[in-house]
């Protein structure tokens, strides 16, 4: 059975919704995932990707940097940081 508090499932579903440009629905799932696990890199990276899709670079940077605080070797966040020309403090 699918658990409504499965963070990985919420992130995966939000990714599909983002690809379909259903950003409001994706954001709803990610807010739920964030409440459950605010320091989970998949949640933070997904929130960063959503912010990019919504053209909110500052918010995206915040989420990718928070991912790197939790997991300094996170490949997804490192790649986004490189593409966005951001560096850690």
Coordinates of N, CA and C in Angstrom, one line a residue:
X1 N 0.8 -1.2 0.0 CA 0.0 0.0 0.0 C 0.9 1.2 0.0
X2 N 0.4 2.3 -0.7 CA 1.1 3.5 -0.7 C 0.8 4.3 0.5
X3 N 1.9 4.8 1.1 CA 1.7 5.6 2.3 C 1.7 7.1 1.9
X4 N 0.8 7.9 2.4 CA 0.7 9.3 2.1 C 1.9 10.1 2.6
X5 N 2.7 9.5 3.6 CA 3.8 10.2 4.1 C 5.1 9.7 3.6
X6 N 5.1 9.0 2.4 CA 6.3 8.5 1.8 C 7.0 9.6 1.0
X7 N 8.0 10.2 1.6 CA 8.7 11.3 1.0 C 9.3 11.0 -0.4
X8 N 9.9 9.9 -0.6 CA 10.4 9.5 -1.9 C 9.3 9.5 -2.9
X9 N 8.2 8.9 -2.6 CA 7.0 8.9 -3.5 C 6.5 10.3 -3.8
X10 N 6.4 11.1 -2.8 CA 5.9 12.5 -3.0 C 6.9 13.2 -3.9
X11 N 8.2 13.1 -3.7 CA 9.1 13.7 -4.6 C 9.0 13.2 -6.0
X12 N 8.9 11.9 -6.2 CA 8.8 11.3 -7.5 C 7.5 11.8 -8.2
X13 N 6.4 11.8 -7.5 CA 5.2 12.3 -8.1 C 5.3 13.8 -8.5
X14 N 5.9 14.6 -7.6 CA 6.1 16.0 -7.9 C 6.9 16.2 -9.2
X15 N 7.9 15.3 -9.3 CA 8.8 15.4 -10.5 C 8.0 15.2 -11.8
X16 N 7.1 14.2 -11.8 CA 6.2 14.0 -12.9 C 5.3 15.2 -13.2
X17 N 4.8 15.7 -12.1 CA 3.9 16.9 -12.2 C 4.6 18.1 -12.8
X18 N 5.9 18.2 -12.4 CA 6.7 19.4 -12.9 C 6.9 19.2 -14.4
X19 N 7.2 17.9 -14.8 CA 7.4 17.7 -16.2 C 6.1 18.0 -17.0
X20 N 5.0 17.8 -16.4 CA 3.7 18.1 -17.0 C 3.3 19.5 -16.9
X21 N 4.2 20.3 -16.2 CA 4.0 21.8 -16.0 C 2.8 22.0 -15.1
X22 N 2.5 21.0 -14.2 CA 1.4 21.2 -13.2 C 2.1 21.6 -11.9
X23 N 2.5 22.8 -11.9 CA 3.4 23.3 -10.8 C 2.7 23.5 -9.5
X24 N 1.4 23.9 -9.5 CA 0.7 24.0 -8.3 C 0.5 22.7 -7.6
X25 N 0.2 21.7 -8.4 CA 0.0 20.3 -7.8 C 1.4 19.8 -7.3
X26 N 2.4 20.0 -8.0 CA 3.8 19.6 -7.6 C 4.1 20.3 -6.3
X27 N 3.8 21.6 -6.2 CA 4.2 22.3 -5.0 C 3.4 21.8 -3.8
X28 N 2.1 21.4 -4.0 CA 1.4 20.9 -2.9 C 2.0 19.6 -2.3
X29 N 2.5 18.7 -3.2 CA 3.1 17.5 -2.8 C 4.4 17.8 -2.1
X30 N 5.2 18.7 -2.6 CA 6.5 19.1 -2.0 C 6.3 19.8 -0.7
X31 N 5.3 20.6 -0.5 CA 5.0 21.2 0.8 C 4.8 20.1 1.9
X32 N 4.0 19.1 1.4 CA 3.7 17.9 2.3 C 5.0 17.2 2.7
X33 N 5.8 16.9 1.7 CA 7.1 16.2 1.9 C 8.0 17.0 2.8
X34 N 8.0 18.3 2.6 CA 8.9 19.2 3.4 C 8.5 19.2 4.9
X35 N 7.2 19.2 5.1 CA 6.7 19.1 6.5 C 7.1 17.8 7.2
X36 N 7.1 16.7 6.4 CA 7.5 15.4 7.0 C 9.0 15.3 7.2
X37 N 9.8 15.8 6.2 CA 11.2 15.7 6.3 C 11.9 16.9 5.7
X38 N 12.0 18.0 6.5 CA 12.6 19.3 6.0 C 14.1 19.3 5.6
X39 N 14.8 18.3 6.0 CA 16.2 18.2 5.7 C 16.6 17.1 4.7
X40 N 15.6 16.5 4.1 CA 15.9 15.5 3.1 C 16.3 16.1 1.8
X41 N 17.5 15.7 1.3 CA 18.0 16.3 0.0 C 17.1 16.1 -1.1
X42 N 16.4 15.0 -1.3 CA 15.5 14.9 -2.5 C 14.4 16.0 -2.4
X43 N 13.9 16.2 -1.2 CA 12.8 17.3 -1.0 C 13.4 18.6 -1.3
X44 N 14.6 18.9 -0.8 CA 15.2 20.3 -1.0 C 15.5 20.5 -2.5
X45 N 16.1 19.4 -3.1 CA 16.4 19.5 -4.5 C 15.2 19.7 -5.4
X46 N 14.1 19.0 -5.0 CA 12.9 19.1 -5.8 C 12.3 20.5 -5.6
X47 N 12.3 21.1 -4.4 CA 11.9 22.4 -4.2 C 12.7 23.4 -5.0
X48 N 14.0 23.2 -5.1 CA 14.9 24.1 -5.9 C 14.5 24.0 -7.4
X49 N 14.3 22.8 -7.8 CA 13.9 22.6 -9.3 C 12.5 23.3 -9.5
X50 N 11.6 23.2 -8.6 CA 10.3 23.8 -8.8 C 10.5 25.4 -8.8
X51 N 11.3 25.9 -7.9 CA 11.6 27.3 -7.9 C 12.2 27.8 -9.3
X52 N 13.1 27.0 -9.8 CA 13.6 27.3 -11.1 C 12.5 27.4 -12.2
X53 N 11.6 26.4 -12.2 CA 10.5 26.4 -13.1 C 9.6 27.6 -13.0
X54 N 9.5 28.1 -11.8 CA 8.7 29.3 -11.5 C 9.5 30.6 -11.7
X55 N 10.7 30.4 -12.2 CA 11.6 31.6 -12.4 C 12.0 32.3 -11.2
X56 N 12.1 31.6 -10.1 CA 12.5 32.2 -8.8 C 13.9 31.7 -8.4
X57 N 14.9 32.3 -9.1 CA 16.3 31.9 -8.9 C 16.7 32.0 -7.4
X58 N 16.4 33.1 -6.8 CA 16.8 33.2 -5.4 C 16.3 32.1 -4.5
X59 N 15.1 31.7 -4.6 CA 14.5 30.6 -3.8 C 15.2 29.3 -4.2
X60 N 15.5 29.1 -5.5 CA 16.1 27.9 -6.0 C 17.5 27.8 -5.3
X61 N 18.3 28.9 -5.3 CA 19.6 28.9 -4.7 C 19.5 28.6 -3.3
X62 N 18.5 29.1 -2.6 CA 18.4 28.8 -1.1 C 18.2 27.3 -0.9
X63 N 17.3 26.7 -1.7 CA 17.1 25.2 -1.5 C 18.3 24.4 -1.9
X64 N 19.0 24.7 -3.0 CA 20.2 24.0 -3.4 C 21.3 24.1 -2.4
X65 N 21.5 25.3 -1.8 CA 22.5 25.5 -0.8 C 22.1 24.8 0.5
X66 N 20.9 24.7 0.8 CA 20.5 24.0 2.0 C 20.7 22.5 1.8
X67 N 20.5 22.0 0.6 CA 20.8 20.6 0.3 C 22.3 20.4 0.6
X68 N 23.2 21.3 0.1 CA 24.6 21.1 0.3 C 25.1 21.3 1.7
X69 N 24.3 22.0 2.6 CA 24.6 22.0 4.0 C 24.4 20.7 4.6
X70 N 23.3 20.0 4.2 CA 22.9 18.7 4.7 C 23.8 17.6 4.1
X71 N 24.1 17.7 2.8 CA 24.9 16.7 2.1 C 25.8 17.4 1.1
X72 N 27.0 17.7 1.6 CA 28.0 18.5 0.8 C 28.4 17.8 -0.5
X73 N 28.1 16.5 -0.7 CA 28.5 15.8 -1.9 C 27.3 15.5 -2.8
X74 N 26.2 16.1 -2.5 CA 25.0 15.8 -3.3 C 25.2 16.3 -4.8
X75 N 25.2 15.3 -5.7 CA 25.6 15.6 -7.1 C 24.5 16.5 -7.7
X76 N 23.3 16.3 -7.4 CA 22.2 17.1 -8.0 C 22.4 18.6 -7.6
X77 N 22.6 18.8 -6.3 CA 22.7 20.2 -5.8 C 24.0 20.8 -6.3
X78 N 25.1 20.0 -6.4 CA 26.4 20.6 -6.9 C 26.2 21.0 -8.3
X79 N 25.5 20.2 -9.1 CA 25.4 20.5 -10.6 C 24.5 21.8 -10.7
X80 N 23.5 21.9 -9.9 CA 22.6 23.1 -10.0 C 23.5 24.3 -9.5
X81 N 24.2 24.2 -8.5 CA 25.1 25.2 -8.0 C 26.1 25.7 -9.1
X82 N 26.6 24.7 -9.8 CA 27.6 25.1 -10.9 C 26.8 25.8 -12.0
X83 N 25.7 25.3 -12.4 CA 24.9 25.9 -13.5 C 24.4 27.3 -13.1
X84 N 24.1 27.5 -11.8 CA 23.6 28.8 -11.4 C 24.7 29.7 -10.9
X85 N 26.0 29.3 -11.0 CA 27.1 30.1 -10.6 C 27.1 30.5 -9.2
X86 N 26.7 29.6 -8.3 CA 26.7 29.9 -6.9 C 27.8 29.1 -6.2
X87 N 28.3 29.7 -5.1 CA 29.3 29.1 -4.3 C 28.9 29.1 -2.9
X88 N 29.4 28.1 -2.1 CA 29.1 28.0 -0.7 C 29.8 29.1 0.0
X89 N 29.3 29.5 1.2 CA 30.0 30.5 2.0 C 30.9 29.9 3.0

